[in-house]
PDB file of C-alpha atoms in Angstrom:
ATOM      1  CA  MET A 269       9.571   5.834   0.045  1.00 97.00           C
ATOM      2  CA  ASN A 270       6.131   6.505  -2.021  1.00 98.00           C
ATOM      3  CA  ILE A 271       2.360   6.594  -0.061  1.00 98.00           C
ATOM      4  CA  LEU A 272       0.607   4.965  -1.713  1.00 98.00           C
ATOM      5  CA  VAL A 273      -3.623   4.902  -0.932  1.00 97.00           C
ATOM      6  CA  PRO A 274      -6.874   3.667  -2.287  1.00 95.00           C
ATOM      7  CA  LEU A 275      -8.294   5.679  -4.795  1.00 94.00           C
ATOM      8  CA  ASN A 276     -12.095   4.957  -3.438  1.00 84.00           C
ATOM      9  CA  ASN A 277     -13.245   8.264  -3.888  1.00 88.00           C
ATOM     10  CA  ILE A 278     -12.243  10.164  -7.328  1.00 90.00           C
ATOM     11  CA  GLU A 279     -13.720  13.411  -5.967  1.00 92.00           C
ATOM     12  CA  PHE A 280     -10.287  13.053  -3.001  1.00 93.00           C
ATOM     13  CA  LEU A 281      -8.028  12.529  -5.535  1.00 96.00           C
ATOM     14  CA  LYS A 282      -6.743  16.399  -5.506  1.00 96.00           C
ATOM     15  CA  ASP A 283      -6.684  16.458  -1.852  1.00 96.00           C
ATOM     16  CA  TYR A 284      -4.864  12.814  -1.654  1.00 97.00           C
ATOM     17  CA  ILE A 285      -1.966  14.564  -3.699  1.00 97.00           C
ATOM     18  CA  ASN A 286      -1.969  17.397  -1.585  1.00 97.00           C
ATOM     19  CA  ALA A 287      -1.989  15.662   1.142  1.00 97.00           C
ATOM     20  CA  GLY A 288       1.187  13.385   0.242  1.00 98.00           C
ATOM     21  CA  ALA A 289       0.320  10.624  -1.758  1.00 98.00           C
ATOM     22  CA  GLY A 290       2.332   9.636  -4.995  1.00 97.00           C
ATOM     23  CA  GLU A 291       0.211   6.306  -6.028  1.00 98.00           C
ATOM     24  CA  PHE A 292      -2.892   4.870  -6.159  1.00 98.00           C
ATOM     25  CA  TYR A 293      -4.520   1.854  -6.440  1.00 96.00           C
ATOM     26  CA  MET A 294      -8.178   0.551  -6.859  1.00 95.00           C
ATOM     27  CA  GLY A 295     -10.617  -2.371  -8.155  1.00 94.00           C
ATOM     28  CA  PHE A 296     -13.695  -2.102 -10.104  1.00 95.00           C
ATOM     29  CA  HIS A 297     -16.909  -3.722 -10.237  1.00 93.00           C
ATOM     30  CA  ASP A 298     -18.627  -4.814 -13.232  1.00 94.00           C
ATOM     31  CA  GLU A 299     -22.499  -6.347 -13.459  1.00 94.00           C
ATOM     32  CA  GLU A 300     -21.616  -8.282 -16.341  1.00 95.00           C
ATOM     33  CA  TRP A 301     -19.256 -10.430 -14.888  1.00 95.00           C
ATOM     34  CA  ASN A 302     -21.532 -11.331 -11.450  1.00 92.00           C
ATOM     35  CA  LYS A 303     -24.211 -12.296 -14.059  1.00 94.00           C
ATOM     36  CA  ASN A 304     -21.914 -15.014 -15.043  1.00 95.00           C
ATOM     37  CA  PHE A 305     -20.094 -16.562 -12.078  1.00 94.00           C
ATOM     38  CA  GLY A 306     -22.746 -14.451  -9.392  1.00 90.00           C
ATOM     39  CA  ASN A 307     -22.460 -12.568  -6.497  1.00 83.00           C
ATOM     40  CA  TYR A 308     -19.704 -14.604  -4.227  1.00 84.00           C
ATOM     41  CA  SER A 309     -17.060 -15.148  -7.367  1.00 87.00           C
ATOM     42  CA  ASP A 310     -14.651 -12.238  -6.914  1.00 90.00           C
ATOM     43  CA  ILE A 311     -12.956  -9.823  -9.569  1.00 91.00           C
ATOM     44  CA  ASN A 312     -10.617  -8.338  -6.390  1.00 90.00           C
ATOM     45  CA  ARG A 313     -10.102  -8.886  -2.615  1.00 86.00           C
ATOM     46  CA  MET A 314     -12.757  -6.615  -1.865  1.00 85.00           C
ATOM     47  CA  SER A 315     -15.675  -7.515  -4.467  1.00 85.00           C
ATOM     48  CA  GLY A 316     -18.026  -8.367  -1.711  1.00 78.00           C
ATOM     49  CA  TYR A 317     -17.958  -4.910  -0.838  1.00 79.00           C
ATOM     50  CA  GLY A 318     -19.480  -3.719  -4.393  1.00 80.00           C
ATOM     51  CA  LYS A 319     -19.317  -0.497  -5.374  1.00 83.00           C
ATOM     52  CA  ARG A 320     -18.515   0.681  -1.785  1.00 83.00           C
ATOM     53  CA  ALA A 321     -14.561  -0.581  -2.511  1.00 82.00           C
ATOM     54  CA  ASN A 322     -15.243  -0.424  -6.204  1.00 88.00           C
ATOM     55  CA  CYS A 323     -17.216   2.729  -6.640  1.00 87.00           C
ATOM     56  CA  LEU A 324     -16.089   2.505 -10.233  1.00 92.00           C
ATOM     57  CA  SER A 325     -17.354   0.260 -13.368  1.00 94.00           C
ATOM     58  CA  ILE A 326     -14.162  -1.243 -15.491  1.00 95.00           C
ATOM     59  CA  TYR A 327     -15.662   0.931 -18.701  1.00 95.00           C
ATOM     60  CA  GLU A 328     -14.763   4.708 -16.255  1.00 95.00           C
ATOM     61  CA  ILE A 329     -11.469   3.198 -15.438  1.00 96.00           C
ATOM     62  CA  PRO A 330      -9.528   4.607 -18.600  1.00 97.00           C
ATOM     63  CA  LYS A 331     -10.648   7.459 -17.629  1.00 96.00           C
ATOM     64  CA  VAL A 332     -10.026   7.446 -13.903  1.00 96.00           C
ATOM     65  CA  ILE A 333      -6.473   6.553 -14.556  1.00 97.00           C
ATOM     66  CA  ASN A 334      -5.705   8.607 -17.713  1.00 97.00           C
ATOM     67  CA  LEU A 335      -6.820  11.475 -14.993  1.00 97.00           C
ATOM     68  CA  VAL A 336      -4.026  10.152 -12.467  1.00 97.00           C
ATOM     69  CA  LYS A 337      -1.777  10.009 -14.615  1.00 97.00           C
ATOM     70  CA  GLU A 338      -2.667  13.957 -15.800  1.00 97.00           C
ATOM     71  CA  ASN A 339      -1.670  14.440 -11.954  1.00 96.00           C
ATOM     72  CA  ASP A 340       1.878  12.891 -11.778  1.00 97.00           C
ATOM     73  CA  ALA A 341       0.776  10.239  -9.919  1.00 98.00           C
ATOM     74  CA  ASP A 342       0.881   5.789 -10.510  1.00 98.00           C
ATOM     75  CA  ILE A 343      -1.929   3.668 -10.076  1.00 98.00           C
ATOM     76  CA  PHE A 344      -2.720   0.146  -9.407  1.00 98.00           C
ATOM     77  CA  ILE A 345      -5.245  -1.996 -10.544  1.00 98.00           C
ATOM     78  CA  THR A 346      -6.410  -4.704  -8.311  1.00 96.00           C
ATOM     79  CA  PHE A 347      -6.718  -8.886  -9.443  1.00 96.00           C
ATOM     80  CA  ASN A 348      -6.242 -10.492  -6.523  1.00 91.00           C
ATOM     81  CA  SER A 349      -9.042 -12.483  -5.459  1.00 90.00           C
ATOM     82  CA  ALA A 350      -7.314 -16.043  -3.931  1.00 85.00           C
ATOM     83  CA  SER A 351      -8.661 -18.067  -6.960  1.00 88.00           C
ATOM     84  CA  TYR A 352     -10.013 -17.994 -10.863  1.00 93.00           C
ATOM     85  CA  SER A 353     -11.565 -20.901 -12.530  1.00 94.00           C
ATOM     86  CA  ASP A 354     -10.645 -21.058 -16.501  1.00 95.00           C
ATOM     87  CA  ASP A 355     -13.699 -19.636 -17.271  1.00 96.00           C
ATOM     88  CA  GLU A 356     -13.481 -16.497 -14.709  1.00 96.00           C
ATOM     89  CA  LEU A 357      -9.618 -16.225 -15.938  1.00 96.00           C
ATOM     90  CA  GLU A 358     -10.684 -15.379 -20.127  1.00 94.00           C
ATOM     91  CA  PHE A 359     -13.323 -12.927 -18.501  1.00 96.00           C
ATOM     92  CA  ILE A 360     -10.330 -11.375 -17.341  1.00 97.00           C
ATOM     93  CA  ARG A 361      -8.631 -11.313 -20.306  1.00 96.00           C
ATOM     94  CA  LYS A 362     -11.291  -9.458 -21.443  1.00 96.00           C
ATOM     95  CA  TYR A 363     -10.759  -6.445 -18.756  1.00 97.00           C
ATOM     96  CA  PHE A 364      -6.685  -6.605 -19.618  1.00 97.00           C
ATOM     97  CA  LYS A 365      -7.333  -5.635 -22.893  1.00 97.00           C
ATOM     98  CA  ILE A 366      -9.055  -2.205 -21.697  1.00 97.00           C
ATOM     99  CA  ILE A 367      -6.061  -1.653 -19.380  1.00 97.00           C
ATOM    100  CA  SER A 368      -3.789  -1.841 -21.488  1.00 95.00           C
ATOM    101  CA  GLY A 369      -4.410   0.163 -23.967  1.00 92.00           C
ATOM    102  CA  THR A 370      -3.714   2.812 -20.938  1.00 96.00           C
ATOM    103  CA  LYS A 371      -1.001   4.084 -18.692  1.00 96.00           C
ATOM    104  CA  ALA A 372      -1.548   1.868 -15.530  1.00 97.00           C
ATOM    105  CA  ASN A 373       2.148   1.538 -13.923  1.00 98.00           C
ATOM    106  CA  GLY A 374       0.795  -2.431 -12.919  1.00 97.00           C
ATOM    107  CA  ILE A 375      -1.981  -4.933 -12.264  1.00 98.00           C
ATOM    108  CA  ILE A 376      -2.413  -6.684  -9.105  1.00 98.00           C
ATOM    109  CA  LEU A 377      -1.827 -10.108  -9.360  1.00 97.00           C
ATOM    110  CA  SER A 378      -2.681 -12.988  -6.509  1.00 93.00           C
ATOM    111  CA  ASN A 379      -1.760 -16.075  -8.699  1.00 89.00           C
ATOM    112  CA  PRO A 380       0.313 -17.998 -11.580  1.00 92.00           C
ATOM    113  CA  ASP A 381      -2.216 -18.220 -14.204  1.00 92.00           C
ATOM    114  CA  VAL A 382      -3.607 -14.583 -14.226  1.00 95.00           C
ATOM    115  CA  MET A 383       0.148 -13.442 -14.346  1.00 95.00           C
ATOM    116  CA  SER A 384       0.306 -15.405 -17.540  1.00 94.00           C
ATOM    117  CA  ILE A 385      -2.378 -13.784 -19.136  1.00 96.00           C
ATOM    118  CA  ALA A 386      -1.228 -10.323 -17.926  1.00 96.00           C
ATOM    119  CA  LYS A 387       2.214 -10.955 -20.095  1.00 95.00           C
ATOM    120  CA  GLU A 388       0.462 -12.233 -22.944  1.00 95.00           C
ATOM    121  CA  GLU A 389      -1.387  -8.429 -22.876  1.00 96.00           C
ATOM    122  CA  GLY A 390       1.422  -6.775 -21.796  1.00 96.00           C
ATOM    123  CA  LEU A 391       0.623  -5.787 -18.249  1.00 97.00           C
ATOM    124  CA  PRO A 392       3.015  -5.047 -15.665  1.00 97.00           C
ATOM    125  CA  ILE A 393       2.696  -7.763 -12.842  1.00 98.00           C
ATOM    126  CA  VAL A 394       2.415  -6.535  -9.289  1.00 98.00           C
ATOM    127  CA  ILE A 395       2.245  -9.069  -6.922  1.00 98.00           C
ATOM    128  CA  SER A 396      -0.241  -9.118  -3.887  1.00 96.00           C
ATOM    129  CA  THR A 397       0.429 -10.051  -0.760  1.00 94.00           C
ATOM    130  CA  ILE A 398      -2.573 -12.788  -1.178  1.00 92.00           C
ATOM    131  CA  ALA A 399       0.301 -14.526  -3.436  1.00 94.00           C
ATOM    132  CA  GLY A 400       2.585 -14.942  -0.009  1.00 95.00           C
ATOM    133  CA  ALA A 401       5.723 -13.752  -0.774  1.00 96.00           C
ATOM    134  CA  TYR A 402       6.414 -15.020   2.366  1.00 97.00           C
ATOM    135  CA  ASN A 403      11.201 -15.204   1.138  1.00 97.00           C
ATOM    136  CA  SER A 404      13.511 -14.846  -1.627  1.00 96.00           C
ATOM    137  CA  ASP A 405      12.476 -17.790  -3.129  1.00 97.00           C
ATOM    138  CA  ILE A 406       9.333 -17.114  -3.865  1.00 97.00           C
ATOM    139  CA  VAL A 407      10.269 -13.782  -4.802  1.00 97.00           C
ATOM    140  CA  GLN A 408      12.548 -15.519  -7.838  1.00 97.00           C
ATOM    141  CA  PHE A 409       9.724 -17.687  -8.847  1.00 97.00           C
ATOM    142  CA  TYR A 410       7.567 -14.627  -9.707  1.00 97.00           C
ATOM    143  CA  LYS A 411      10.372 -12.261 -10.826  1.00 97.00           C
ATOM    144  CA  LYS A 412      10.823 -15.286 -13.477  1.00 95.00           C
ATOM    145  CA  GLU A 413       6.816 -15.350 -14.253  1.00 94.00           C
ATOM    146  CA  GLY A 414       7.640 -11.618 -15.078  1.00 95.00           C
ATOM    147  CA  ALA A 415       6.456  -9.465 -11.703  1.00 97.00           C
ATOM    148  CA  LYS A 416       7.874  -5.703 -11.571  1.00 97.00           C
ATOM    149  CA  ARG A 417       7.170  -5.540  -7.807  1.00 98.00           C
ATOM    150  CA  ILE A 418       6.304  -7.552  -4.839  1.00 98.00           C
ATOM    151  CA  ILE A 419       3.357  -6.911  -1.853  1.00 98.00           C
ATOM    152  CA  LEU A 420       5.329  -8.134   0.560  1.00 97.00           C
ATOM    153  CA  PRO A 421       2.894  -9.746   3.009  1.00 95.00           C
ATOM    154  CA  ARG A 422       1.815  -7.837   6.539  1.00 92.00           C
ATOM    155  CA  ASP A 423       2.927 -10.209   8.521  1.00 92.00           C
ATOM    156  CA  LEU A 424       6.533 -10.365   7.932  1.00 96.00           C
ATOM    157  CA  SER A 425       9.339  -9.031  10.652  1.00 96.00           C
ATOM    158  CA  MET A 426      11.427  -6.249   9.611  1.00 97.00           C
ATOM    159  CA  GLU A 427      14.578  -9.244   9.609  1.00 97.00           C
ATOM    160  CA  GLU A 428      12.295 -11.254   7.781  1.00 98.00           C
ATOM    161  CA  ILE A 429      11.642  -8.120   4.866  1.00 98.00           C
ATOM    162  CA  ASP A 430      15.250  -6.622   5.195  1.00 97.00           C
ATOM    163  CA  THR A 431      16.437 -10.245   4.527  1.00 97.00           C
ATOM    164  CA  ILE A 432      14.454 -10.711   0.855  1.00 98.00           C
ATOM    165  CA  ILE A 433      15.314  -7.057   0.085  1.00 97.00           C
ATOM    166  CA  ASN A 434      18.963  -7.639   0.168  1.00 96.00           C
ATOM    167  CA  ILE A 435      19.068 -10.876  -1.596  1.00 95.00           C
ATOM    168  CA  ASP A 436      17.303  -8.913  -4.772  1.00 95.00           C
ATOM    169  CA  ARG A 437      17.453  -5.513  -5.014  1.00 94.00           C
ATOM    170  CA  ASN A 438      17.044  -4.734  -8.582  1.00 94.00           C
ATOM    171  CA  MET A 439      12.494  -5.892  -7.849  1.00 97.00           C
ATOM    172  CA  GLU A 440      10.297  -3.212  -6.603  1.00 98.00           C
ATOM    173  CA  TYR A 441       9.269  -3.870  -2.602  1.00 98.00           C
ATOM    174  CA  GLU A 442       6.133  -2.291  -1.031  1.00 98.00           C
ATOM    175  CA  VAL A 443       4.856  -2.483   2.962  1.00 98.00           C
ATOM    176  CA  PHE A 444       1.872  -1.803   5.211  1.00 96.00           C
ATOM    177  CA  ILE A 445       1.958   1.267   6.730  1.00 96.00           C
ATOM    178  CA  MET A 446      -1.585   2.607   7.978  1.00 94.00           C
ATOM    179  CA  ARG A 447      -4.927   0.635   8.811  1.00 88.00           C
ATOM    180  CA  ASN A 448      -6.662  -3.074   8.645  1.00 80.00           C
ATOM    181  CA  GLY A 449      -4.393  -5.253   9.552  1.00 78.00           C
ATOM    182  CA  CYS A 450      -4.885  -9.606   9.003  1.00 78.00           C
ATOM    183  CA  LYS A 451      -4.820 -11.498  12.185  1.00 75.00           C
ATOM    184  CA  PHE A 452      -4.563 -14.392  10.335  1.00 77.00           C
ATOM    185  CA  SER A 453      -1.869 -14.684   6.937  1.00 79.00           C
ATOM    186  CA  ASP A 454      -3.482 -13.159   3.609  1.00 79.00           C
ATOM    187  CA  SER A 455      -2.378 -15.750   1.787  1.00 81.00           C
ATOM    188  CA  ASN A 456      -3.563 -18.898   3.200  1.00 79.00           C
ATOM    189  CA  CYS A 457      -6.671 -16.960   4.153  1.00 77.00           C
ATOM    190  CA  LEU A 458      -9.767 -18.900   1.610  1.00 72.00           C
ATOM    191  CA  GLY A 459     -12.527 -16.510   3.092  1.00 73.00           C
ATOM    192  CA  PHE A 460     -14.425 -14.467   1.866  1.00 73.00           C
ATOM    193  CA  HIS A 461     -14.730 -10.206   2.454  1.00 72.00           C
ATOM    194  CA  ARG A 462     -18.090  -9.208   2.697  1.00 71.00           C
ATOM    195  CA  THR A 463     -20.447  -6.555   4.052  1.00 64.00           C
ATOM    196  CA  GLU A 464     -23.124  -9.284   5.723  1.00 66.00           C
ATOM    197  CA  MET A 465     -20.146 -10.631   8.057  1.00 61.00           C
ATOM    198  CA  CYS A 466     -16.852  -8.220   7.200  1.00 62.00           C
ATOM    199  CA  SER A 467     -14.406 -11.904   6.990  1.00 67.00           C
ATOM    200  CA  ILE A 468     -14.198 -15.360   8.406  1.00 69.00           C
ATOM    201  CA  CYS A 469     -11.689 -13.685  11.394  1.00 70.00           C
ATOM    202  CA  ALA A 470     -14.329 -10.616  12.187  1.00 68.00           C
ATOM    203  CA  ASP A 471     -17.165 -13.374  12.251  1.00 72.00           C
ATOM    204  CA  LEU A 472     -15.216 -15.264  14.891  1.00 72.00           C
ATOM    205  CA  ASP A 473     -14.149 -12.387  17.017  1.00 70.00           C
ATOM    206  CA  LYS A 474     -17.916 -11.770  17.080  1.00 72.00           C
ATOM    207  CA  CYS A 475     -19.279 -15.047  17.650  1.00 75.00           C
ATOM    208  CA  ASN A 476     -19.520 -16.778  21.460  1.00 80.00           C
ATOM    209  CA  ASN A 477     -17.542 -18.718  22.701  1.00 79.00           C
ATOM    210  CA  GLU A 478     -16.171 -21.554  25.388  1.00 82.00           C
ATOM    211  CA  ILE A 479     -12.946 -21.304  26.850  1.00 84.00           C
ATOM    212  CA  ASN A 480     -12.260 -25.130  27.730  1.00 86.00           C
ATOM    213  CA  ILE A 481      -8.896 -26.614  29.484  1.00 86.00           C
ATOM    214  CA  PHE A 482      -7.339 -29.334  30.749  1.00 86.00           C
ATOM    215  CA  ASP A 483      -6.256 -28.677  34.051  1.00 84.00           C
ATOM    216  CA  ASP A 484      -8.755 -25.564  35.154  1.00 88.00           C
ATOM    217  CA  ASN A 485      -8.259 -23.462  37.916  1.00 91.00           C
ATOM    218  CA  PHE A 486      -8.831 -20.457  38.375  1.00 90.00           C
ATOM    219  CA  LYS A 487      -5.457 -19.088  37.561  1.00 89.00           C
ATOM    220  CA  SER A 488      -4.537 -20.529  34.266  1.00 88.00           C
ATOM    221  CA  ARG A 489      -8.563 -19.537  33.592  1.00 88.00           C
ATOM    222  CA  SER A 490      -7.663 -15.807  34.397  1.00 89.00           C
ATOM    223  CA  SER A 491      -4.905 -15.902  32.498  1.00 88.00           C
ATOM    224  CA  MET A 492      -6.409 -17.888  29.172  1.00 86.00           C
ATOM    225  CA  GLU A 493      -9.517 -15.403  29.420  1.00 85.00           C
ATOM    226  CA  CYS A 494      -6.782 -12.516  29.485  1.00 83.00           C
ATOM    227  CA  THR A 495      -4.916 -13.161  25.781  1.00 83.00           C
ATOM    228  CA  ASP A 496      -8.361 -14.661  24.900  1.00 82.00           C
ATOM    229  CA  ASN A 497      -9.949 -10.669  25.671  1.00 78.00           C
ATOM    230  CA  LEU A 498      -6.332  -9.324  24.088  1.00 77.00           C
ATOM    231  CA  LEU A 499      -6.333 -11.084  20.936  1.00 77.00           C
ATOM    232  CA  ARG A 500     -10.247 -10.456  20.465  1.00 76.00           C
ATOM    233  CA  ASP A 501     -10.172  -6.675  21.429  1.00 74.00           C
ATOM    234  CA  GLU A 502      -6.916  -5.112  20.807  1.00 75.00           C
ATOM    235  CA  PHE A 503      -4.771  -7.495  18.157  1.00 77.00           C
ATOM    236  CA  HIS A 504      -4.890  -5.534  15.051  1.00 75.00           C
ATOM    237  CA  TYR A 505      -8.347  -3.700  15.626  1.00 73.00           C
ATOM    238  CA  PHE A 506      -6.048  -0.811  14.523  1.00 80.00           C
ATOM    239  CA  SER A 507      -3.103  -1.195  12.558  1.00 89.00           C
ATOM    240  CA  CYS A 508      -0.274   1.032  11.902  1.00 93.00           C
ATOM    241  CA  GLY A 509       3.766   0.637  11.263  1.00 95.00           C
ATOM    242  CA  MET A 510       4.851   4.240  10.829  1.00 96.00           C
ATOM    243  CA  CYS A 511       7.510   3.110  13.813  1.00 97.00           C
ATOM    244  CA  ALA A 512       9.384   1.033  10.991  1.00 98.00           C
ATOM    245  CA  ILE A 513       8.939   4.481   8.135  1.00 98.00           C
ATOM    246  CA  TYR A 514      13.038   5.325   8.896  1.00 99.00           C
ATOM    247  CA  ASP A 515      14.011   1.655   8.437  1.00 98.00           C
ATOM    248  CA  PHE A 516      12.374   1.160   5.643  1.00 98.00           C
ATOM    249  CA  ILE A 517      13.669   4.567   3.658  1.00 98.00           C
ATOM    250  CA  ARG A 518      16.906   3.171   4.727  1.00 97.00           C
ATOM    251  CA  MET A 519      16.273  -0.018   3.448  1.00 97.00           C
ATOM    252  CA  ASN A 520      14.934   1.750  -0.195  1.00 97.00           C
ATOM    253  CA  ILE A 521      11.313   0.314   0.577  1.00 98.00           C
ATOM    254  CA  ASN A 522       9.530   2.017  -2.683  1.00 98.00           C
ATOM    255  CA  ALA A 523       5.857   2.178  -1.280  1.00 98.00           C
ATOM    256  CA  GLY A 524       4.537   2.424   2.266  1.00 98.00           C
ATOM    257  CA  LYS A 525       0.911   1.075   1.827  1.00 97.00           C
ATOM    258  CA  VAL A 526      -2.075   2.100   3.779  1.00 96.00           C
ATOM    259  CA  VAL A 527      -5.446   0.056   3.433  1.00 91.00           C
ATOM    260  CA  GLY A 528      -8.529   0.785   3.375  1.00 85.00           C
ATOM    261  CA  ARG A 529     -10.730   0.719   0.229  1.00 80.00           C
ATOM    262  CA  SER A 530     -13.870   1.040   1.828  1.00 77.00           C
ATOM    263  CA  ASP A 531     -12.564   3.434   4.375  1.00 81.00           C
ATOM    264  CA  GLU A 532     -13.942   7.107   5.313  1.00 85.00           C
ATOM    265  CA  CYS A 533     -11.973   9.206   2.426  1.00 87.00           C
ATOM    266  CA  SER A 534     -11.437  12.098   5.340  1.00 90.00           C
ATOM    267  CA  SER A 535      -9.807   9.911   7.088  1.00 91.00           C
ATOM    268  CA  ILE A 536      -7.344   7.760   4.548  1.00 94.00           C
ATOM    269  CA  CYS A 537      -6.162  11.595   3.945  1.00 94.00           C
ATOM    270  CA  GLU A 538      -5.505  12.347   7.811  1.00 95.00           C
ATOM    271  CA  ASP A 539      -3.263   9.102   7.685  1.00 95.00           C
ATOM    272  CA  ILE A 540      -1.347   9.789   4.278  1.00 97.00           C
ATOM    273  CA  LYS A 541      -0.391  13.813   6.116  1.00 97.00           C
ATOM    274  CA  LEU A 542       0.772  11.899   9.072  1.00 97.00           C
ATOM    275  CA  ILE A 543       3.085   9.413   7.408  1.00 98.00           C
ATOM    276  CA  ARG A 544       4.337  12.408   4.857  1.00 98.00           C
ATOM    277  CA  LYS A 545       5.422  14.664   8.095  1.00 98.00           C
ATOM    278  CA  ASN A 546       6.740  11.129   9.410  1.00 98.00           C
ATOM    279  CA  ILE A 547       8.986  10.362   6.374  1.00 98.00           C
ATOM    280  CA  GLU A 548       9.876  14.238   6.251  1.00 98.00           C
ATOM    281  CA  ILE A 549      11.113  13.507  10.148  1.00 99.00           C
ATOM    282  CA  ALA A 550      12.840  10.017   9.368  1.00 98.00           C
ATOM    283  CA  SER A 551      14.254  11.548   6.171  1.00 98.00           C
ATOM    284  CA  GLN A 552      16.320  13.921   8.496  1.00 98.00           C
ATOM    285  CA  CYS A 553      17.187  11.709  11.524  1.00 98.00           C
ATOM    286  CA  ASN A 554      20.921   9.738  11.820  1.00 98.00           C
ATOM    287  CA  SER A 555      19.415   6.652  13.587  1.00 98.00           C
ATOM    288  CA  ARG A 556      16.314   4.690  14.512  1.00 98.00           C
ATOM    289  CA  GLU A 557      16.362   5.531  17.864  1.00 98.00           C
ATOM    290  CA  GLU A 558      16.406   9.957  17.259  1.00 98.00           C
ATOM    291  CA  TYR A 559      13.212   9.408  14.840  1.00 98.00           C
ATOM    292  CA  LEU A 560      11.305   7.280  17.354  1.00 98.00           C
ATOM    293  CA  ASP A 561      12.062  10.118  19.620  1.00 98.00           C
ATOM    294  CA  LYS A 562      10.832  12.487  17.271  1.00 98.00           C
ATOM    295  CA  MET A 563       7.852  10.936  15.216  1.00 98.00           C
ATOM    296  CA  ILE A 564       4.250  11.922  15.742  1.00 96.00           C
ATOM    297  CA  PHE A 565       1.970   9.349  16.914  1.00 94.00           C
ATOM    298  CA  PRO A 566      -1.595   8.588  15.662  1.00 90.00           C
ATOM    299  CA  GLU A 567      -4.814  10.734  17.573  1.00 85.00           C
ATOM    300  CA  ASN A 568      -5.606   7.949  19.211  1.00 80.00           C
ATOM    301  CA  ARG A 569      -2.128   6.456  20.555  1.00 79.00           C
ATOM    302  CA  SER A 570      -3.143   4.990  23.559  1.00 74.00           C
ATOM    303  CA  ILE A 571      -5.564   2.726  22.240  1.00 75.00           C
ATOM    304  CA  MET A 572      -3.022   2.296  18.665  1.00 77.00           C
ATOM    305  CA  CYS A 573      -0.353   1.266  20.751  1.00 82.00           C
ATOM    306  CA  THR A 574      -1.305  -0.817  23.937  1.00 77.00           C
ATOM    307  CA  ASN A 575       1.493  -3.279  24.074  1.00 78.00           C
ATOM    308  CA  GLY A 576       2.023  -3.631  20.106  1.00 82.00           C
ATOM    309  CA  MET A 577      -1.016  -5.181  19.853  1.00 82.00           C
ATOM    310  CA  SER A 578      -1.993  -3.305  16.954  1.00 88.00           C
ATOM    311  CA  CYS A 579       1.550  -2.610  15.028  1.00 92.00           C
ATOM    312  CA  TYR A 580       2.470  -4.030  12.164  1.00 93.00           C
ATOM    313  CA  TYR A 581       6.584  -4.454  13.446  1.00 95.00           C
ATOM    314  CA  PRO A 582       6.100  -4.583  17.012  1.00 93.00           C
ATOM    315  CA  GLU A 583       9.726  -5.457  16.847  1.00 95.00           C
ATOM    316  CA  ILE A 584      10.515  -1.968  16.185  1.00 95.00           C
ATOM    317  CA  ARG A 585       9.414  -1.242  19.928  1.00 90.00           C
ATOM    318  CA  PHE A 586       8.175  -4.171  21.645  1.00 87.00           C
TER     319      PHE A 586
END
């Protein structure tokens, strides 16, 4: 299983590779797009974070792709906004023509309209989690549309992932391993990710709330307030799926994804090292139980592992 990480700073490319990363994904910014469609129309899911998450322009992307390939790594470019207008789709075709002249391993797409253009331009298609491949029928639909890899939604259970993979093992699959979980469902979210308010889910956490209970008494109110605090403060505050690494290796998952295109590069580098060590441990183990006993936990385990609230796959331990 390869470690897939965001390439949000070219200066860290060698560090990422030396730490154990074998695949990269990245977006880009384009002032011409903003002039045509405004600042609230996204090229990718993290366009709202500007150059913080998309440090390069589209015209710099080919050089970066070549640099990554020279280092024997794979690279994918993101076009995973929740939706595009007809005019935006035609504008995206220009980007695809630029990328089609490179050795990029694929473009990450979110809906069938973009896929049609990608096929016309001869680009390898990777299905974003935004596209919602929640079952094997949806996977087969995207396969017919030309997809070579599916990024499985981060809220799928281990059993659901195993079922999807067993139905079609000729598809490449990617799963989430570290950072930035989602409290809801990416594919059913039409909110923005932006620097102003972060995201709709984060905004809901920060706003004032009032708990109203039909049969209000001390016991029910106390239980409700406890649940509210847990969901606000701990549910996917961090996100980690390292306990599932043993299973994913046995499933022949192609890549484990580290999220965080706007996160600190040094922190991502530490995540890569930890995941690599756990992949090495899992590869030497004969059972899930043996791996769970021997695996290395994150430094902030006492917070991250509380009640399974930050687990991508809590059923492994909880």
